[in-house]
Tab-separated table of C-alpha atoms in Angstrom:
chain	number	residue	atom	x	y	z
F	1	MET	CA	230.442	112.435	29.525
F	2	ASN	CA	230.497	115.539	27.334
F	3	LEU	CA	228.745	118.826	27.978
F	4	THR	CA	225.677	118.049	25.844
F	5	GLU	CA	224.898	114.843	27.728
F	6	LYS	CA	225.381	116.610	31.041
F	7	GLN	CA	222.988	119.338	29.968
F	8	PHE	CA	220.217	116.837	29.141
F	9	GLU	CA	220.657	115.180	32.526
F	10	SER	CA	220.855	118.523	34.289
F	11	ASP	CA	217.661	119.779	32.627
F	12	ILE	CA	215.731	116.721	33.823
F	13	GLU	CA	217.056	117.136	37.347
F	14	TYR	CA	216.206	120.843	37.345
F	15	SER	CA	212.632	120.135	36.279
F	16	LEU	CA	212.106	117.486	38.962
F	17	LEU	CA	213.643	119.653	41.698
F	18	THR	CA	211.891	122.867	40.681
F	19	TYR	CA	208.466	121.657	39.603
F	20	GLY	CA	208.256	117.936	40.361
F	21	GLY	CA	208.317	117.920	44.159
F	22	TYR	CA	211.753	116.279	44.540
F	23	ALA	CA	214.742	117.228	46.667
F	24	LYS	CA	218.309	116.804	45.484
F	25	GLY	CA	219.670	113.403	46.449
F	26	ASP	CA	223.168	112.639	47.704
F	27	ALA	CA	224.753	109.727	45.842
F	28	LYS	CA	227.249	109.254	48.690
F	29	ALA	CA	224.395	108.526	51.134
F	30	PHE	CA	223.506	105.366	49.206
F	31	ASP	CA	224.386	102.050	50.895
F	32	ARG	CA	225.292	99.757	47.993
F	33	THR	CA	224.983	96.570	50.036
F	34	VAL	CA	221.319	97.003	50.978
F	35	ALA	CA	220.557	99.384	48.062
F	36	LEU	CA	218.976	102.014	50.304
F	37	ASP	CA	219.536	105.562	51.438
F	38	VAL	CA	219.383	104.277	55.005
F	39	GLY	CA	219.618	107.695	56.634
F	40	THR	CA	216.571	109.035	54.796
F	41	LEU	CA	214.519	105.899	55.422
F	42	ILE	CA	215.254	105.849	59.157
F	43	SER	CA	214.666	109.585	59.446
F	44	PHE	CA	211.282	109.290	57.712
F	45	VAL	CA	210.131	106.520	60.045
F	46	LYS	CA	211.314	108.327	63.178
F	47	ASP	CA	209.639	111.599	62.148
F	48	THR	CA	206.297	110.127	61.076
F	49	GLN	CA	205.940	107.298	63.604
F	50	PRO	CA	207.700	108.462	66.790
F	51	LYS	CA	205.662	106.319	69.201
F	52	SER	CA	206.291	103.140	67.210
F	53	TRP	CA	209.991	103.948	67.001
F	54	GLU	CA	210.153	104.585	70.743
F	55	LYS	CA	208.716	101.105	71.390
F	56	TYR	CA	211.148	99.667	68.879
F	57	GLU	CA	214.100	101.248	70.655
F	58	THR	CA	213.077	99.672	73.959
F	59	ILE	CA	213.293	96.240	72.303
F	60	TYR	CA	216.466	96.576	70.211
F	61	GLY	CA	218.331	99.328	72.033
F	62	THR	CA	221.359	100.723	70.224
F	63	SER	CA	220.994	98.219	67.375
F	64	CYS	CA	217.467	99.344	66.496
F	65	GLU	CA	218.414	101.040	63.212
F	66	LYS	CA	220.388	98.022	62.021
F	67	SER	CA	217.536	95.707	63.069
F	68	PHE	CA	214.993	97.863	61.255
F	69	VAL	CA	216.921	97.737	57.964
F	70	GLU	CA	217.428	93.984	58.276
F	71	ARG	CA	213.737	93.437	58.939
F	72	PHE	CA	212.752	95.699	56.047
F	73	CYS	CA	215.015	93.784	53.657
F	74	LYS	CA	213.689	90.444	54.903
F	75	GLU	CA	210.053	91.489	54.419
F	76	VAL	CA	210.794	92.822	50.935
F	77	ARG	CA	212.497	89.569	49.907
F	78	SER	CA	209.488	87.648	51.205
F	79	LEU	CA	206.600	89.822	50.004
F	80	GLY	CA	208.090	92.105	47.370
F	81	LEU	CA	208.728	95.841	47.605
F	82	LEU	CA	205.301	96.751	46.218
F	83	SER	CA	203.514	94.955	49.055
F	84	VAL	CA	205.726	96.509	51.731
F	85	LEU	CA	205.212	99.976	50.250
F	86	ARG	CA	201.449	99.549	50.165
F	87	HIS	CA	200.876	97.773	53.457
F	88	GLY	CA	203.951	98.342	55.600
F	89	PHE	CA	205.402	95.572	57.755
F	90	LYS	CA	205.606	94.371	61.350
F	91	ASP	CA	208.489	93.544	63.636
F	92	ARG	CA	207.855	92.289	67.183
F	93	GLY	CA	204.223	93.353	66.846
F	94	ILE	CA	205.103	96.925	65.886
F	95	THR	CA	203.728	98.116	62.533
F	96	PHE	CA	205.784	100.469	60.388
F	97	ARG	CA	204.868	102.361	57.233
F	98	VAL	CA	207.586	103.323	54.774
F	99	VAL	CA	205.286	105.578	52.733
F	100	TYR	CA	201.977	107.352	53.278
F	101	TRP	CA	199.462	107.472	50.429
F	102	LYS	CA	197.227	110.350	49.441
F	103	PRO	CA	193.815	109.967	51.139
F	104	GLU	CA	190.722	109.609	48.935
F	105	THR	CA	188.859	112.328	50.831
F	106	SER	CA	189.764	115.574	52.599
F	107	ILE	CA	188.099	114.495	55.852
F	108	ASN	CA	191.211	113.094	57.497
F	109	GLN	CA	193.622	115.985	57.915
F	110	THR	CA	196.141	113.756	59.678
F	111	ALA	CA	196.335	111.421	56.670
F	112	GLN	CA	196.893	114.385	54.353
F	113	ALA	CA	199.651	115.720	56.590
F	114	GLN	CA	201.343	112.289	56.619
F	115	TYR	CA	201.161	112.101	52.824
F	116	GLU	CA	202.867	115.468	52.516
F	117	ARG	CA	205.790	114.241	54.647
F	118	ASN	CA	206.905	111.714	52.042
F	119	VAL	CA	210.422	112.555	50.857
F	120	LEU	CA	211.316	112.102	47.190
F	121	HIS	CA	214.907	112.458	46.028
F	122	CYS	CA	216.356	112.829	42.532
F	123	THR	CA	219.913	111.487	42.557
F	124	ARG	CA	222.323	111.803	39.650
F	125	GLN	CA	225.157	109.455	38.765
F	126	LEU	CA	224.412	106.874	41.420
F	127	HIS	CA	227.201	104.317	41.907
F	128	TYR	CA	225.229	101.222	42.849
F	129	SER	CA	227.497	98.158	42.778
F	130	VAL	CA	229.763	96.644	45.424
F	131	SER	CA	231.922	95.109	42.678
F	132	ASN	CA	232.512	98.053	40.317
F	133	GLU	CA	232.051	101.797	39.888
F	134	ASN	CA	229.271	101.700	37.272
F	135	SER	CA	226.670	104.417	37.728
F	136	ILE	CA	223.072	105.114	36.686
F	137	ASP	CA	222.302	108.545	35.245
F	138	ILE	CA	219.283	109.285	37.451
F	139	VAL	CA	217.613	107.308	40.259
F	140	LEU	CA	214.445	108.475	42.002
F	141	PHE	CA	214.053	107.583	45.682
F	142	LEU	CA	210.899	107.378	47.799
F	143	ASN	CA	211.753	107.846	51.485
F	144	GLY	CA	215.211	106.443	50.853
F	145	ILE	CA	214.034	103.506	48.713
F	146	PRO	CA	215.060	103.490	45.010
F	147	VAL	CA	211.940	103.071	42.857
F	148	VAL	CA	212.781	104.474	39.385
F	149	SER	CA	215.972	104.428	37.315
F	150	MET	CA	216.736	106.285	34.091
F	151	GLU	CA	219.507	105.873	31.550
F	152	LEU	CA	219.727	108.953	29.333
F	153	LYS	CA	221.102	109.230	25.818
F	154	ASN	CA	221.374	112.184	23.508
F	155	GLN	CA	221.248	111.985	19.695
F	156	PHE	CA	223.610	114.938	19.476
F	157	THR	CA	226.345	112.707	20.868
F	158	GLY	CA	225.573	109.894	18.409
F	159	GLN	CA	223.624	107.724	20.868
F	160	ASP	CA	219.924	107.035	21.407
F	161	ASN	CA	217.644	104.846	23.544
F	162	ASP	CA	218.960	101.687	21.837
F	163	ASN	CA	222.293	102.382	23.514
F	164	ALA	CA	220.519	102.873	26.839
F	165	ILE	CA	218.667	99.578	26.395
F	166	ARG	CA	221.911	97.722	25.612
F	167	GLN	CA	223.462	99.301	28.688
F	168	TYR	CA	220.621	97.961	30.846
F	169	LYS	CA	220.838	94.513	29.247
F	170	PHE	CA	224.567	93.985	29.446
F	171	ASP	CA	225.967	96.340	32.114
F	172	ARG	CA	223.225	96.260	34.738
F	173	ALA	CA	223.442	92.946	36.547
F	174	SER	CA	220.466	91.642	38.502
F	175	LYS	CA	222.948	90.367	41.114
F	176	ASP	CA	223.325	93.975	42.251
F	177	THR	CA	220.748	94.549	44.974
F	178	ILE	CA	219.317	97.680	43.378
F	179	PHE	CA	218.285	95.652	40.304
F	180	GLU	CA	216.727	92.676	42.102
F	181	PHE	CA	213.363	92.058	40.467
F	182	LYS	CA	210.420	93.209	42.659
F	183	ASN	CA	212.781	94.060	45.535
F	184	ARG	CA	214.115	97.510	44.699
F	185	VAL	CA	213.750	99.658	41.559
F	186	LEU	CA	210.267	99.013	40.164
F	187	VAL	CA	210.725	100.429	36.659
F	188	HIS	CA	213.699	101.253	34.434
F	189	PHE	CA	213.443	103.897	31.687
F	190	ALA	CA	215.673	104.133	28.603
F	191	VAL	CA	215.308	107.750	27.467
F	192	ASP	CA	216.616	109.886	24.644
F	193	LEU	CA	215.439	113.186	23.179
F	194	TYR	CA	212.627	111.617	21.149
F	195	ASN	CA	211.627	108.248	22.644
F	196	VAL	CA	211.068	106.492	25.972
F	197	PHE	CA	211.168	102.742	26.585
F	198	MET	CA	210.699	100.939	29.891
F	199	THR	CA	210.976	97.570	31.623
F	200	THR	CA	210.250	96.236	35.107
F	201	CYS	CA	212.617	93.250	35.003
F	202	LEU	CA	216.268	93.122	33.961
F	203	GLN	CA	217.133	89.665	32.617
F	204	GLY	CA	220.303	90.292	30.661
F	205	GLN	CA	219.935	89.724	26.932
F	206	ALA	CA	216.353	88.463	27.448
F	207	THR	CA	215.226	91.794	28.913
F	208	ARG	CA	212.149	93.124	27.134
F	209	PHE	CA	211.663	96.862	26.839
F	210	MET	CA	208.234	98.294	25.985
F	211	PRO	CA	207.579	101.695	24.372
F	212	PHE	CA	206.364	104.400	26.715
F	213	ASN	CA	205.582	106.973	24.057
F	214	GLN	CA	202.525	109.168	23.480
F	215	GLY	CA	202.206	108.534	19.733
F	216	SER	CA	203.328	110.856	16.961
F	217	ASN	CA	200.245	113.093	17.261
F	218	GLY	CA	199.935	113.033	21.029
F	219	ALA	CA	197.974	110.927	23.467
F	220	GLY	CA	194.547	109.790	22.262
F	221	ASN	CA	195.057	110.961	18.660
F	222	ASP	CA	195.496	108.805	15.579
F	223	GLY	CA	199.065	108.678	14.423
F	224	GLY	CA	202.230	106.634	14.326
F	225	LYS	CA	204.891	105.697	16.826
F	226	GLY	CA	207.061	108.092	18.771
F	227	ASN	CA	206.178	111.464	20.263
F	228	PRO	CA	205.037	114.823	18.873
F	229	ALA	CA	207.393	117.751	18.650
F	230	ASN	CA	207.528	119.866	21.795
F	231	PRO	CA	207.880	123.607	21.091
F	232	ASP	CA	208.697	124.216	24.753
F	233	GLY	CA	211.361	121.567	25.263
F	234	TYR	CA	212.288	117.951	24.637
F	235	PRO	CA	209.699	115.656	22.990
F	236	THR	CA	210.186	113.249	25.910
F	237	ALA	CA	209.720	115.917	28.609
F	238	TYR	CA	206.270	114.490	29.505
F	239	LEU	CA	208.107	111.697	31.348
F	240	TRP	CA	209.634	113.933	34.026
F	241	GLU	CA	207.250	116.886	33.766
F	242	ASP	CA	204.087	114.805	34.149
F	243	VAL	CA	204.494	111.063	34.739
F	244	LEU	CA	207.278	111.209	37.339
F	245	ARG	CA	206.283	114.340	39.252
F	246	LYS	CA	205.710	113.578	42.926
F	247	GLU	CA	201.917	113.230	43.027
F	248	SER	CA	201.805	111.237	39.795
F	249	ALA	CA	204.647	108.883	40.746
F	250	LEU	CA	203.073	108.095	44.129
F	251	ASP	CA	199.706	107.531	42.462
F	252	ILE	CA	201.239	105.075	39.970
F	253	ILE	CA	202.998	103.101	42.696
F	254	GLN	CA	199.878	102.937	44.842
F	255	LYS	CA	197.178	102.301	42.240
F	256	PHE	CA	198.688	101.160	38.950
F	257	ILE	CA	201.765	98.953	39.327
F	258	HIS	CA	200.631	95.410	39.844
F	259	CYS	CA	202.295	92.028	40.355
F	260	LYS	CA	200.808	89.271	38.194
F	261	ASP	CA	201.228	85.632	39.256
F	262	ASN	CA	204.170	86.740	41.406
F	263	LYS	CA	206.254	86.598	38.208
F	264	THR	CA	205.473	89.739	36.232
F	265	LEU	CA	205.442	93.319	37.410
F	266	ILE	CA	202.958	95.345	35.359
F	267	PHE	CA	203.709	99.042	34.871
F	268	PRO	CA	201.081	100.971	32.862
F	269	ARG	CA	201.909	101.925	29.299
F	270	PHE	CA	201.474	105.622	28.625
F	271	HIS	CA	198.196	105.202	26.727
F	272	GLN	CA	196.725	103.238	29.664
F	273	LEU	CA	197.797	105.818	32.225
F	274	ASP	CA	196.483	108.610	30.029
F	275	VAL	CA	193.041	107.135	29.321
F	276	VAL	CA	192.333	106.183	32.942
F	277	ARG	CA	193.333	109.580	34.279
F	278	LYS	CA	191.430	111.515	31.604
F	279	LEU	CA	188.288	109.495	32.224
F	280	ILE	CA	188.454	109.895	36.006
F	281	ALA	CA	189.110	113.629	35.671
F	282	ASP	CA	186.064	114.030	33.435
F	283	VAL	CA	183.835	112.033	35.782
F	284	ARG	CA	185.068	114.083	38.724
F	285	GLN	CA	184.155	117.276	36.877
F	286	ASN	CA	180.868	116.226	35.239
F	287	GLY	CA	179.543	113.573	37.620
F	288	THR	CA	177.314	110.669	36.656
F	289	GLY	CA	175.185	110.208	33.540
F	290	VAL	CA	177.907	110.659	30.908
F	291	ASN	CA	178.768	108.072	28.244
F	292	TYR	CA	182.325	107.337	27.134
F	293	LEU	CA	183.841	105.278	24.326
F	294	ILE	CA	187.397	104.004	24.698
F	295	GLN	CA	189.160	102.490	21.715
F	296	HIS	CA	191.751	99.891	22.686
F	297	SER	CA	193.655	97.955	20.031
F	298	ALA	CA	194.185	94.208	20.405
F	299	GLY	CA	197.080	93.291	22.674
F	300	SER	CA	197.402	96.757	24.182
F	301	GLY	CA	196.328	95.833	27.711
F	302	LYS	CA	192.556	96.351	27.661
F	303	SER	CA	191.892	94.173	30.724
F	304	ASN	CA	194.348	96.132	32.846
F	305	SER	CA	192.842	99.428	31.685
F	306	ILE	CA	189.378	98.186	32.677
F	307	ALA	CA	190.663	97.051	36.072
F	308	TRP	CA	192.446	100.337	36.792
F	309	THR	CA	189.397	102.346	35.704
F	310	ALA	CA	187.088	100.263	37.898
F	311	TYR	CA	189.217	100.797	40.984
F	312	ARG	CA	189.467	104.537	40.415
F	313	LEU	CA	185.709	104.854	39.914
F	314	ALA	CA	185.004	102.739	43.008
F	315	SER	CA	187.099	105.054	45.190
F	316	LEU	CA	185.986	108.330	43.598
F	317	HIS	CA	184.418	110.888	45.966
F	318	ASP	CA	182.607	114.134	45.255
F	319	GLU	CA	183.314	117.565	46.742
F	320	TYR	CA	181.299	116.603	49.815
F	321	ASN	CA	183.494	113.509	50.372
F	322	LYS	CA	180.688	111.125	49.432
F	323	PRO	CA	181.265	108.174	47.054
F	324	VAL	CA	180.160	109.068	43.529
F	325	PHE	CA	179.146	105.472	42.746
F	326	SER	CA	177.437	102.887	44.927
F	327	SER	CA	178.879	100.121	42.747
F	328	VAL	CA	181.005	99.740	39.643
F	329	VAL	CA	179.601	97.012	37.384
F	330	ILE	CA	181.894	95.447	34.786
F	331	VAL	CA	179.971	93.579	32.097
F	332	THR	CA	181.930	91.162	29.950
F	333	ASP	CA	181.232	88.216	27.630
F	334	ARG	CA	177.615	87.011	27.749
F	335	THR	CA	178.461	83.294	27.621
F	336	VAL	CA	181.812	82.790	29.333
F	337	LEU	CA	183.179	85.393	31.711
F	338	ASP	CA	186.540	86.596	30.463
F	339	ARG	CA	189.061	84.733	32.610
F	340	GLN	CA	191.826	87.256	32.077
F	341	LEU	CA	189.575	90.064	33.238
F	342	GLN	CA	188.609	88.149	36.371
F	343	ASP	CA	192.241	87.475	37.218
F	344	THR	CA	193.248	91.066	36.608
F	345	ILE	CA	190.452	92.498	38.736
F	346	SER	CA	191.094	90.027	41.556
F	347	SER	CA	194.812	90.826	41.602
F	348	PHE	CA	193.991	94.459	42.427
F	349	ASP	CA	191.770	93.472	45.329
F	350	HIS	CA	193.711	94.868	48.264
F	351	THR	CA	190.587	95.205	50.420
F	352	LEU	CA	188.771	92.007	51.315
F	353	GLY	CA	185.312	91.932	49.773
F	354	THR	CA	185.935	94.764	47.327
F	355	VAL	CA	185.442	92.663	44.188
F	356	GLU	CA	182.440	90.393	43.637
F	357	THR	CA	182.777	88.146	40.588
F	358	ILE	CA	179.482	86.719	39.339
F	359	GLY	CA	181.001	84.097	37.085
F	360	GLU	CA	180.809	80.365	36.650
F	361	GLY	CA	179.059	78.625	39.528
F	362	LYS	CA	177.116	81.728	40.525
F	363	THR	CA	173.568	82.733	39.643
F	364	SER	CA	171.515	85.838	38.971
F	365	LYS	CA	170.577	85.888	42.657
F	366	ASP	CA	174.236	86.413	43.505
F	367	LEU	CA	174.209	89.438	41.200
F	368	ARG	CA	171.033	90.708	42.870
F	369	ASP	CA	172.597	90.373	46.313
F	370	ALA	CA	175.801	92.077	45.207
F	371	LEU	CA	173.841	95.055	43.840
F	372	ASN	CA	171.569	95.284	46.871
F	373	ASN	CA	174.502	94.990	49.288
F	374	GLY	CA	176.474	97.697	47.499
F	375	SER	CA	179.545	95.639	46.562
F	376	ARG	CA	182.147	98.132	45.380
F	377	ILE	CA	183.090	96.313	42.151
F	378	ILE	CA	180.926	93.668	40.479
F	379	VAL	CA	182.108	91.622	37.501
F	380	THR	CA	179.239	89.893	35.730
F	381	THR	CA	177.729	88.737	32.453
F	382	LEU	CA	175.031	90.580	30.564
F	383	GLN	CA	172.350	87.875	30.581
F	384	LYS	CA	172.011	87.752	34.375
F	385	PHE	CA	170.274	91.153	34.586
F	386	PRO	CA	166.827	90.393	33.052
F	387	VAL	CA	166.198	87.572	35.524
F	388	ILE	CA	166.459	89.837	38.558
F	389	TYR	CA	164.839	93.053	37.374
F	390	GLN	CA	161.956	92.789	39.867
F	391	GLU	CA	164.269	91.947	42.757
F	392	VAL	CA	166.679	94.869	42.586
F	393	GLU	CA	165.903	97.188	45.482
F	394	ASN	CA	165.125	100.849	45.002
F	395	THR	CA	168.047	102.413	43.161
F	396	LYS	CA	166.885	105.994	43.587
F	397	GLY	CA	169.733	108.188	44.775
F	398	LYS	CA	172.366	105.590	43.920
F	399	GLY	CA	174.995	105.970	41.232
F	400	PHE	CA	176.272	103.065	39.144
F	401	ALA	CA	179.315	103.091	36.897
F	402	ILE	CA	178.858	100.570	34.079
F	403	ILE	CA	181.952	99.397	32.209
F	404	VAL	CA	180.980	97.310	29.181
F	405	ASP	CA	183.566	95.294	27.296
F	406	GLU	CA	182.238	95.836	23.775
F	407	ALA	CA	184.829	93.592	22.132
F	408	HIS	CA	182.537	90.569	22.348
F	409	SER	CA	179.988	90.138	19.568
F	410	SER	CA	177.223	89.314	22.039
F	411	GLN	CA	177.294	92.833	23.464
F	412	THR	CA	175.840	95.297	20.983
F	413	GLY	CA	175.636	99.010	21.562
F	414	ASP	CA	171.890	98.707	22.141
F	415	ALA	CA	172.418	96.036	24.773
F	416	ALA	CA	174.831	98.261	26.642
F	417	LYS	CA	172.339	101.127	26.592
F	418	LYS	CA	169.585	98.867	27.893
F	419	LEU	CA	171.848	97.636	30.661
F	420	LYS	CA	172.404	101.161	31.933
F	421	ARG	CA	168.671	101.747	31.852
F	422	ALA	CA	168.191	98.524	33.824
F	423	LEU	CA	169.777	100.237	36.814
F	424	ALA	CA	167.494	103.262	36.561
F	425	ASP	CA	164.940	103.823	39.283
F	426	THR	CA	161.762	102.776	37.432
F	427	GLU	CA	160.385	99.279	37.048
F	428	ARG	CA	159.124	100.051	33.555
F	429	LEU	CA	162.652	100.487	32.236
F	430	LEU	CA	163.724	97.259	33.867
F	431	GLU	CA	160.833	95.403	32.226
F	432	GLU	CA	161.660	96.968	28.876
F	433	TYR	CA	165.229	95.715	29.130
F	434	ALA	CA	164.052	92.202	30.013
F	435	GLU	CA	161.812	92.094	26.940
F	436	PHE	CA	164.600	93.412	24.712
F	437	ASP	CA	167.063	90.824	25.970
F	438	SER	CA	164.571	87.998	25.543
F	439	GLU	CA	163.884	88.968	21.923
F	440	ASP	CA	167.571	89.488	21.235
F	441	GLU	CA	168.366	86.064	22.698
F	442	ALA	CA	165.766	84.331	20.537
F	443	GLN	CA	166.849	85.982	17.284
F	444	ARG	CA	170.620	85.812	17.621
F	445	GLU	CA	172.508	83.090	15.812
F	446	GLU	CA	174.987	81.728	18.305
F	447	LYS	CA	177.850	80.894	15.951
F	448	GLN	CA	180.506	81.252	18.619
F	449	ASP	CA	178.599	79.027	21.018
F	450	LYS	CA	178.261	76.308	18.380
F	451	LEU	CA	181.931	76.540	17.588
């Protein structure tokens, strides 16, 4: 490795250590067999859960640390690392957490203190294999668990992210524990000075890397591929200065990464992460009653963006620690509820009863009950609202977030406006919407239905 490559790697490390909330990791502390920094993991558990560890010691005695690691690895192989990170695991009736998430409100000071005790390490040149001395440029650890890897290339040395991608495909074997899909590192980044690509699953030559760029004119602006010039540093600096900083990385692991059909690990593309966070930040600042338009090109993950937005809105609290919205209502195709959207929403349902899907086999009364009972997220079709307008209980003082999938021809801009008015606190507006929908229904030519 020449000086220029070292400097690029060193600059990333410096940023993460100085501004990103990371501590410097020790590559020698890494146990290649179990792919963990065992010392950090055990130390975190002992420090944050002393009573649980004391009980654990009475059961396993001097072998308690070895037993803990074995149990952790077993649970991860069975449930996947994401599940263990989010929910913890049990051994002999004792529950352990390996990470603490940021609380939604400021009420619980203990939860905030636990969150702040998470330990993130940035480790350079990590030798990971039991069969060779190959190393990864940078690995990020969460309480001793490797969660992010980065291969770095520098155009000044004649290499770019294509070389990093080939390195991942042909030199990073999934047989090494650190690369086991869903069990250790959750996302792999191929990074050079100008572009970022990422994958969640290494499958040799079949590995598929996706772009993780902002766009040539920056996030949310029309333009081409790549990233804009950065007068203050590298064009790809947003990756370590923003996306991978401590608070952001923990937020992504807790609320964005998602396992689909137990076969695919979904990591948000940059445009998805950007739009969800910008929208939530604006709602937090301006409150209810604001309209937004999000443009999402075909095949760019619209359903996931809707799901992530819905969950963030459902858990959003104001400065007084009160929920901003009583319910988040997702309105999709008028005739057949979008199956992909249902599946995506349901896969994020980590709290029983959070999502109420008013789809096939359910009626308008089910929608009425869901609204009256304050279900956190409701997925429904547009035509069910007019039937129940007289049966929705007083909505005064309640806030509703309405997410309308405008991609379907049956949902015009006017219909979306009327829907929002249907949840206002006057019966006249509800009646007006019912009349509008009835007329619209009678006049519309249902070409798609006939087809």
